[in-house]
Each structure stands twice: as C-alpha cells, then as structure tokens.
Short mmCIF file of C-alpha atoms and ligand atoms in Angstrom, two decimals:
data_model
loop_
_atom_site.label_atom_id
_atom_site.label_comp_id
_atom_site.label_asym_id
_atom_site.label_seq_id
_atom_site.Cartn_x
_atom_site.Cartn_y
_atom_site.Cartn_z
CA MET A 1 104.55 94.82 90.66
CA LYS A 2 107.86 93.23 91.63
CA MET A 3 108.62 92.68 95.30
CA ASP A 4 111.63 94.25 97.07
CA PHE A 5 112.72 90.74 98.08
CA SER A 6 113.65 87.58 96.20
CA VAL A 7 110.47 85.50 95.89
CA GLU A 8 112.32 82.19 95.64
CA GLU A 9 114.59 82.86 98.64
CA THR A 10 111.72 84.10 100.79
CA VAL A 11 109.34 81.27 99.85
CA LYS A 12 112.08 78.75 100.74
CA LYS A 13 113.00 80.57 103.97
CA ARG A 14 109.43 80.85 105.36
CA GLN A 15 108.37 78.23 107.86
CA SER A 16 105.65 78.25 110.49
CA VAL A 17 107.20 79.56 113.73
CA ARG A 18 105.41 78.64 116.98
CA SER A 19 108.17 79.57 119.50
CA TYR A 20 109.14 83.24 119.91
CA LEU A 21 111.61 85.31 121.93
CA GLU A 22 109.90 87.53 124.49
CA ARG A 23 111.24 90.62 122.76
CA PRO A 24 108.85 93.43 121.80
CA ILE A 25 108.79 94.79 118.25
CA PRO A 26 110.06 98.41 118.25
CA ALA A 27 107.43 101.07 117.49
CA GLY A 28 109.21 102.17 114.28
CA GLU A 29 109.07 98.65 112.85
CA LYS A 30 105.42 98.29 113.81
CA GLU A 31 104.69 101.47 111.92
CA GLN A 32 106.51 100.08 108.85
CA ILE A 33 104.36 96.94 109.05
CA GLN A 34 101.16 98.99 109.47
CA ASN A 35 102.09 101.02 106.38
CA TYR A 36 102.68 97.88 104.33
CA MET A 37 99.38 96.37 105.54
CA ALA A 38 97.49 99.49 104.56
CA LYS A 39 98.80 99.32 100.96
CA LEU A 40 98.12 95.61 100.33
CA ASN A 41 95.78 94.71 97.51
CA ASN A 42 94.98 91.57 95.54
CA PRO A 43 94.12 90.59 91.96
CA PHE A 44 90.56 89.66 92.98
CA SER A 45 89.73 93.30 93.85
CA VAL A 46 88.28 92.31 97.22
CA GLU A 47 88.95 94.48 100.26
CA VAL A 48 90.68 92.59 103.07
CA SER A 49 91.05 94.16 106.54
CA PHE A 50 94.17 93.66 108.64
CA HIS A 51 94.53 94.33 112.35
CA LEU A 52 97.81 94.44 114.26
CA LEU A 53 97.02 93.39 117.83
CA GLU A 54 99.11 93.56 120.96
CA ASN A 55 98.71 90.71 123.42
CA LYS A 56 98.07 92.93 126.44
CA PRO A 57 95.87 91.62 129.26
CA SER A 58 92.40 93.14 128.81
CA SER A 59 90.33 94.68 131.60
CA SER A 60 88.93 91.22 132.40
CA GLY A 61 92.49 89.90 132.69
CA GLU A 62 92.20 87.71 129.56
CA LYS A 63 94.87 87.55 126.91
CA LEU A 64 94.63 86.67 123.23
CA GLY A 65 94.98 82.92 123.35
CA THR A 66 96.27 80.16 121.05
CA TYR A 67 95.73 77.15 123.39
CA GLY A 68 99.47 76.90 124.02
CA VAL A 69 100.33 76.43 120.33
CA ILE A 70 102.20 79.74 120.15
CA LYS A 71 104.63 80.75 122.89
CA GLY A 72 106.36 84.07 123.51
CA ALA A 73 104.69 86.22 120.81
CA SER A 74 103.28 89.52 122.03
CA ASP A 75 101.91 90.65 118.68
CA PHE A 76 99.39 89.11 116.29
CA ILE A 77 97.83 89.98 112.96
CA GLY A 78 94.19 89.12 112.28
CA ALA A 79 92.54 89.36 108.86
CA SER A 80 88.88 89.58 107.91
CA VAL A 81 86.80 89.95 104.77
CA ALA A 82 83.15 90.47 103.87
CA PRO A 83 81.35 87.34 102.62
CA GLY A 84 81.28 87.14 98.84
CA GLU A 85 82.81 85.60 95.75
CA LEU A 86 86.59 85.03 95.99
CA GLY A 87 86.72 86.73 99.42
CA LEU A 88 88.51 83.88 101.21
CA GLU A 89 90.90 83.47 98.26
CA ALA A 90 91.65 87.24 98.32
CA LEU A 91 92.33 87.10 102.05
CA GLY A 92 94.72 84.16 101.54
CA TYR A 93 96.51 86.07 98.78
CA SER A 94 96.96 89.36 100.68
CA PHE A 95 97.81 87.79 104.04
CA GLU A 96 100.46 85.56 102.42
CA GLN A 97 102.02 88.56 100.66
CA LEU A 98 102.25 90.22 104.08
CA ILE A 99 103.76 87.04 105.58
CA LEU A 100 106.40 86.84 102.84
CA TYR A 101 107.24 90.52 103.38
CA LEU A 102 107.60 89.91 107.14
CA THR A 103 109.73 86.82 106.45
CA SER A 104 112.04 88.93 104.26
CA LEU A 105 112.47 91.33 107.23
CA GLY A 106 113.45 88.40 109.50
CA PHE A 107 110.17 88.04 111.44
CA GLY A 108 108.59 84.70 112.27
CA THR A 109 104.91 84.04 111.51
CA CYS A 110 102.47 81.10 111.58
CA TRP A 111 99.10 80.88 109.87
CA LEU A 112 96.51 79.77 112.44
CA GLY A 113 93.04 78.87 111.19
CA GLY A 114 91.94 76.65 114.04
CA THR A 115 94.05 76.78 117.18
CA PHE A 116 93.18 80.23 118.54
CA ASP A 117 90.52 81.80 120.75
CA ARG A 118 88.35 83.12 117.94
CA SER A 119 85.96 85.13 120.09
CA GLY A 120 88.77 86.88 122.03
CA PHE A 121 90.47 87.90 118.79
CA ALA A 122 87.18 88.88 117.13
CA ALA A 123 86.43 91.22 120.05
CA ALA A 124 89.92 92.76 119.92
CA MET A 125 89.50 93.31 116.15
CA LYS A 126 86.02 94.83 116.61
CA LEU A 127 84.73 92.68 113.75
CA LYS A 128 81.72 93.93 111.83
CA GLU A 129 78.56 91.79 111.88
CA GLY A 130 78.79 88.95 109.34
CA GLU A 131 82.46 89.50 108.47
CA LEU A 132 84.49 86.34 107.80
CA PHE A 133 87.50 85.88 110.05
CA PRO A 134 89.38 82.74 108.92
CA ALA A 135 92.87 83.20 110.35
CA ILE A 136 95.46 85.02 112.42
CA SER A 137 99.23 84.90 112.68
CA PRO A 138 101.62 85.73 115.50
CA ILE A 139 104.50 87.97 114.52
CA GLY A 140 107.81 88.18 116.36
CA TYR A 141 111.40 87.07 116.64
CA PRO A 142 111.83 83.29 116.28
CA GLN A 143 113.42 81.24 119.07
CA GLU A 144 116.46 79.40 117.81
CA LYS A 145 115.31 76.11 119.29
CA ARG A 146 111.79 74.78 118.72
CA ARG A 147 109.65 73.60 121.64
CA MET A 148 108.34 70.05 121.76
CA MET A 149 104.84 71.35 120.82
CA ASP A 150 106.28 73.03 117.72
CA SER A 151 108.15 69.90 116.59
CA MET A 152 105.04 67.79 117.24
CA ALA A 153 102.82 70.07 115.14
CA ARG A 154 105.37 69.85 112.31
CA PHE A 155 105.59 66.05 112.62
CA ILE A 156 101.81 65.57 112.59
CA ALA A 157 101.29 67.78 109.52
CA LYS A 158 104.45 66.48 107.79
CA SER A 159 105.31 70.16 107.42
CA ASP A 160 108.69 69.60 105.77
CA GLN A 161 107.14 67.71 102.88
CA ARG A 162 105.13 68.74 99.84
CA LEU A 163 103.21 66.61 97.36
CA PRO A 164 105.08 65.79 94.15
CA TRP A 165 104.60 68.04 91.13
CA GLU A 166 102.76 65.38 89.07
CA THR A 167 99.93 65.09 91.60
CA MET A 168 98.95 68.76 91.34
CA PHE A 169 99.68 70.12 87.84
CA PHE A 170 97.85 68.86 84.77
CA LYS A 171 97.61 69.49 81.03
CA GLY A 172 94.24 69.74 79.28
CA ASP A 173 92.41 67.62 81.86
CA PHE A 174 92.94 65.81 85.14
CA SER A 175 94.22 62.64 83.51
CA HIS A 176 97.38 64.13 81.95
CA THR A 177 100.27 65.45 84.03
CA LEU A 178 101.94 68.70 82.99
CA THR A 179 105.69 68.07 82.93
CA GLN A 180 108.14 70.76 84.03
CA ASP A 181 109.50 70.85 80.45
CA GLU A 182 105.99 71.43 79.05
CA ALA A 183 105.41 74.18 81.63
CA GLY A 184 108.49 76.06 80.31
CA ALA A 185 108.79 79.50 81.94
CA TYR A 186 105.74 78.67 84.10
CA ALA A 187 107.64 75.85 85.84
CA PHE A 188 108.97 78.49 88.27
CA PRO A 189 105.63 80.04 89.38
CA LEU A 190 104.14 76.54 89.65
CA GLU A 191 107.06 75.35 91.79
CA MET A 192 106.66 78.40 94.08
CA LEU A 193 102.95 77.52 94.36
CA ARG A 194 103.86 73.92 95.23
CA LEU A 195 105.91 75.11 98.22
CA ALA A 196 103.11 77.22 99.74
CA PRO A 197 101.80 76.60 103.27
CA SER A 198 98.27 75.26 103.77
CA ALA A 199 95.94 74.26 106.61
CA ALA A 200 97.08 70.88 107.99
CA ASN A 201 99.52 70.89 105.03
CA LYS A 202 96.77 69.42 102.79
CA GLN A 203 97.95 71.39 99.72
CA PRO A 204 94.50 71.49 98.11
CA TRP A 205 95.49 73.47 94.98
CA ARG A 206 95.34 71.79 91.58
CA VAL A 207 96.10 73.55 88.28
CA VAL A 208 95.09 72.52 84.76
CA GLN A 209 97.00 74.21 81.96
CA ASP A 210 95.02 74.69 78.77
CA GLY A 211 96.85 76.77 76.16
CA ASP A 212 97.47 80.18 77.72
CA SER A 213 95.13 79.49 80.62
CA TYR A 214 95.96 77.99 83.98
CA HIS A 215 92.74 76.93 85.73
CA PHE A 216 92.99 76.86 89.54
CA TYR A 217 90.93 74.28 91.43
CA GLU A 218 90.45 73.40 95.08
CA MET A 219 90.57 69.71 95.89
CA ARG A 220 88.34 69.67 98.96
CA SER A 221 89.56 67.38 101.68
CA MET A 222 88.34 69.26 104.79
CA LYS A 223 84.85 70.20 105.94
CA ASP A 224 83.80 73.82 106.52
CA ASN A 225 84.52 74.97 110.08
CA LYS A 226 81.72 75.70 112.58
CA LEU A 227 81.28 79.17 111.11
CA GLY A 228 80.84 77.83 107.58
CA ILE A 229 84.32 78.87 106.44
CA ASP A 230 86.08 76.69 103.86
CA ILE A 231 89.71 77.34 104.87
CA GLN A 232 90.95 75.50 101.78
CA ARG A 233 89.75 78.39 99.61
CA THR A 234 92.13 80.54 101.65
CA ASP A 235 94.86 77.98 100.94
CA VAL A 236 94.32 78.31 97.18
CA GLY A 237 94.57 82.11 97.57
CA ILE A 238 97.92 81.61 99.36
CA GLY A 239 99.10 79.44 96.47
CA ALA A 240 97.90 82.02 93.93
CA CYS A 241 99.99 84.64 95.74
CA HIS A 242 103.16 82.54 95.40
CA PHE A 243 102.36 81.85 91.72
CA HIS A 244 101.65 85.51 90.94
CA LEU A 245 104.67 87.03 92.75
CA ALA A 246 106.92 84.48 91.04
CA ALA A 247 105.38 85.22 87.61
CA GLN A 248 105.86 88.96 88.16
CA GLU A 249 109.47 88.43 89.19
CA ARG A 250 110.12 86.64 85.87
CA ASP A 251 108.14 89.24 83.83
CA LEU A 252 105.45 86.72 82.86
CA SER A 253 102.41 88.87 82.22
CA GLY A 254 98.81 87.87 82.60
CA GLN A 255 95.90 88.21 84.97
CA PHE A 256 93.59 86.26 87.22
CA VAL A 257 90.00 86.00 85.99
CA LYS A 258 86.94 84.10 87.08
CA LEU A 259 85.67 82.22 84.02
CA SER A 260 82.53 80.21 83.65
CA GLU A 261 83.39 76.67 84.76
CA PRO A 262 85.86 75.17 82.20
CA LYS A 263 84.45 72.12 80.39
CA ILE A 264 86.92 69.70 81.94
CA GLN A 265 85.91 66.37 83.48
CA LYS A 266 86.88 66.49 87.13
CA PRO A 267 86.84 64.36 90.23
CA GLU A 268 83.84 64.97 92.49
CA GLN A 269 85.68 66.86 95.26
CA MET A 270 87.33 69.28 92.79
CA CYS A 271 85.94 72.86 92.74
CA TYR A 272 86.86 75.37 90.04
CA LEU A 273 87.87 78.74 91.56
CA PHE A 274 89.60 81.02 89.01
CA SER A 275 92.10 81.06 86.13
CA TRP A 276 95.34 82.77 85.20
CA LYS A 277 95.31 84.02 81.60
CA ALA A 278 98.79 84.57 80.24
CA VAL A 279 99.11 87.42 77.70
C1 LIG B 1 95.16 78.60 106.33
C2 LIG B 1 96.09 77.91 107.30
C3 LIG B 1 95.64 77.53 108.56
C4 LIG B 1 96.51 76.94 109.48
N1 LIG B 1 96.06 76.66 110.74
C5 LIG B 1 96.93 76.17 111.66
C6 LIG B 1 96.49 75.98 113.02
O1 LIG B 1 95.33 76.22 113.37
N2 LIG B 1 97.40 75.53 113.92
C7 LIG B 1 98.70 75.25 113.58
O2 LIG B 1 99.49 74.87 114.46
N3 LIG B 1 99.15 75.43 112.29
C8 LIG B 1 98.30 75.87 111.35
N4 LIG B 1 98.73 76.08 110.04
C9 LIG B 1 100.14 75.82 109.68
C10 LIG B 1 100.31 74.57 108.78
O3 LIG B 1 100.24 73.40 109.55
C11 LIG B 1 101.66 74.68 108.05
O4 LIG B 1 101.62 75.80 107.19
C12 LIG B 1 101.97 73.44 107.22
O5 LIG B 1 102.13 72.31 108.05
C13 LIG B 1 103.28 73.62 106.42
O6 LIG B 1 104.36 73.95 107.27
P1 LIG B 1 105.21 75.27 107.05
O7 LIG B 1 104.26 76.46 107.20
O8 LIG B 1 106.27 75.27 108.11
O9 LIG B 1 105.79 75.22 105.65
C14 LIG B 1 97.87 76.66 109.10
C15 LIG B 1 98.30 77.00 107.82
C16 LIG B 1 97.43 77.62 106.93
C17 LIG B 1 97.95 78.03 105.58
#
C-alpha cells in the first residue's frame, strides 16, 4: 500500500524532537491519530498495541516522566508486543510507520527506549503480564529552538550523521560491497533504510543482496536491557519500514519472509533476522 505522503521527503524531514511547545493537541486531531493507530499492521503479521497517553498528574501526583530529556510534551505514545519471533521487529516497523505519518502531519516525535520512567508508563498503559514494552515517543508541536539538553543528546549520538553505504550493504557475502549501480532500483529503498533512526544512532542493520533476495541482519553492538529486550531488533524493524514504504512507493513488489539462516559466512556479532524476496 502506498502512503499518502512522500516517503523520501518525510524520511528526510523527520528528526528526534525533544523540545515541545506547551500547546495541547486538539481532540479532532487526536481522534485522527487514534484511527490511524488502530489500522496499523506490519509484514510480520504480529499484533502490536499502541496507547495514546496524556501526561496528566495521576492521583498520587506523579506525571509520566522522561528524566528531563523531553520538555513541554503533554502527549505520549507507548507501544507493546507479546514476546515471540519477530515481535520487536514488528513493533519497530509499525511504530516507525506511525512516526512518519505524524511527521507528515507536522508533529514532532522522538523514539525513547531508555530515558523514560518505564514503570509509570507501564502502569498508565495497563500492560498485560509478560508483554514487551521497548519504547515510547512524545508527540506534539516542536519548539523552534532546541534546548541545550536536546543539542547535547544530538551531539553525543552524532545524530546528524549516518554510516556510509558501503559499510552496511553487501553483495553475496559480507566481504563484497553492493554498489548503488548494482542495487539498481533498490538503491532508493536501501538509501531510505540508511537514513532511519536507531537507538544511540548505532545503525545496526546490515543487508546482503543475493539474487532477488535481500537478507536483513542485526549487527549487535548493545547488550539487552534489564528486561531482556534487544532494542536493536526494534531498530532493524524501523529500517525495514523505511525500506518497505520506499519499495512500495516505487512499485517494487516483493515480501518479507523468515528463511532458514542463509549459508553466508558472517562476523560473530551478526544475527540473521529476515529477508526481502523481490518478485
Ligand atoms: C529504538 C530507539 C530508542 C531510542 N532511545 C532514545 C532514548 O532513550 N533517549 C534519547 O534521547 N534518544 C533516543 N533515541 C533517539 C536516537 O538517539 C536518534 O534517533 C538518533 O540519534 C538519530 O537522530 P534522529 O532521530 O534525529 O535522526 C532512540 C531511537 C531509537 C530508534
């Protein structure tokens, strides 16, 4: 399905926003967002739950907190998924589609996988026992000028930079780079994937093209969090979303499938996740 917005423009426009105007989102627009959230799905056929939360003081006087990382936002979105194969990847995919949609409407967002009060949000979302809850995002109207905290976070993560193409896209195996010329029509989806956001801007996605298949790997560079969540699987789901929406925009047909591990020699920290099969 094609999006109602330009994928390239929206991918290039999106940036993490940590400073918001104290302006509430009108009820009509919230309803539009709720409707979009309710219709989201993903190519991994995993159900992801979304919750739109208002940052109202609770009966105990506590608010939904982000340790000062986010300022001014009165609304947040939390996402959760049941444990299982490709669950974290599916959550990354669906949440990023929602974030791109919100970006196209002019809202600011910021993926947060670490710097938020997890138990406060989990209670507000009424999480089911055992459900995985890797991330939230504020949603609101961006401040024109960033705060010092915002600029510092961007500086530390080198948020304006991305790794060069040749370090993430390969042909046949991990020792041969896939050039943009060799990628042909797929140079566009791969470039949109390259620009995706990721936790600490680690950009853990790697893709090996083999004929009509594009095998997606996670290059693990972070440990699981205290709850046993590997946030970098979510990152690869985010990247898959950019790749897929861009492919659909250019009428490149195919589908994501989980294959048995491709017989490709790989570095130790590389984990095979899924493949795109072009048809
Ligand atoms: C899954 C995920 C988790 C993230 N967690 C945090 C976080 O806890 N705190 C934070 O300030 N930024 C967080 N970020 C934002 C990244 O630092 C940011 O996406 C990256 O530096 C690239 O910058 P950009 O989003 O402006 O393109 C997260 C991003 C992703 C995708």
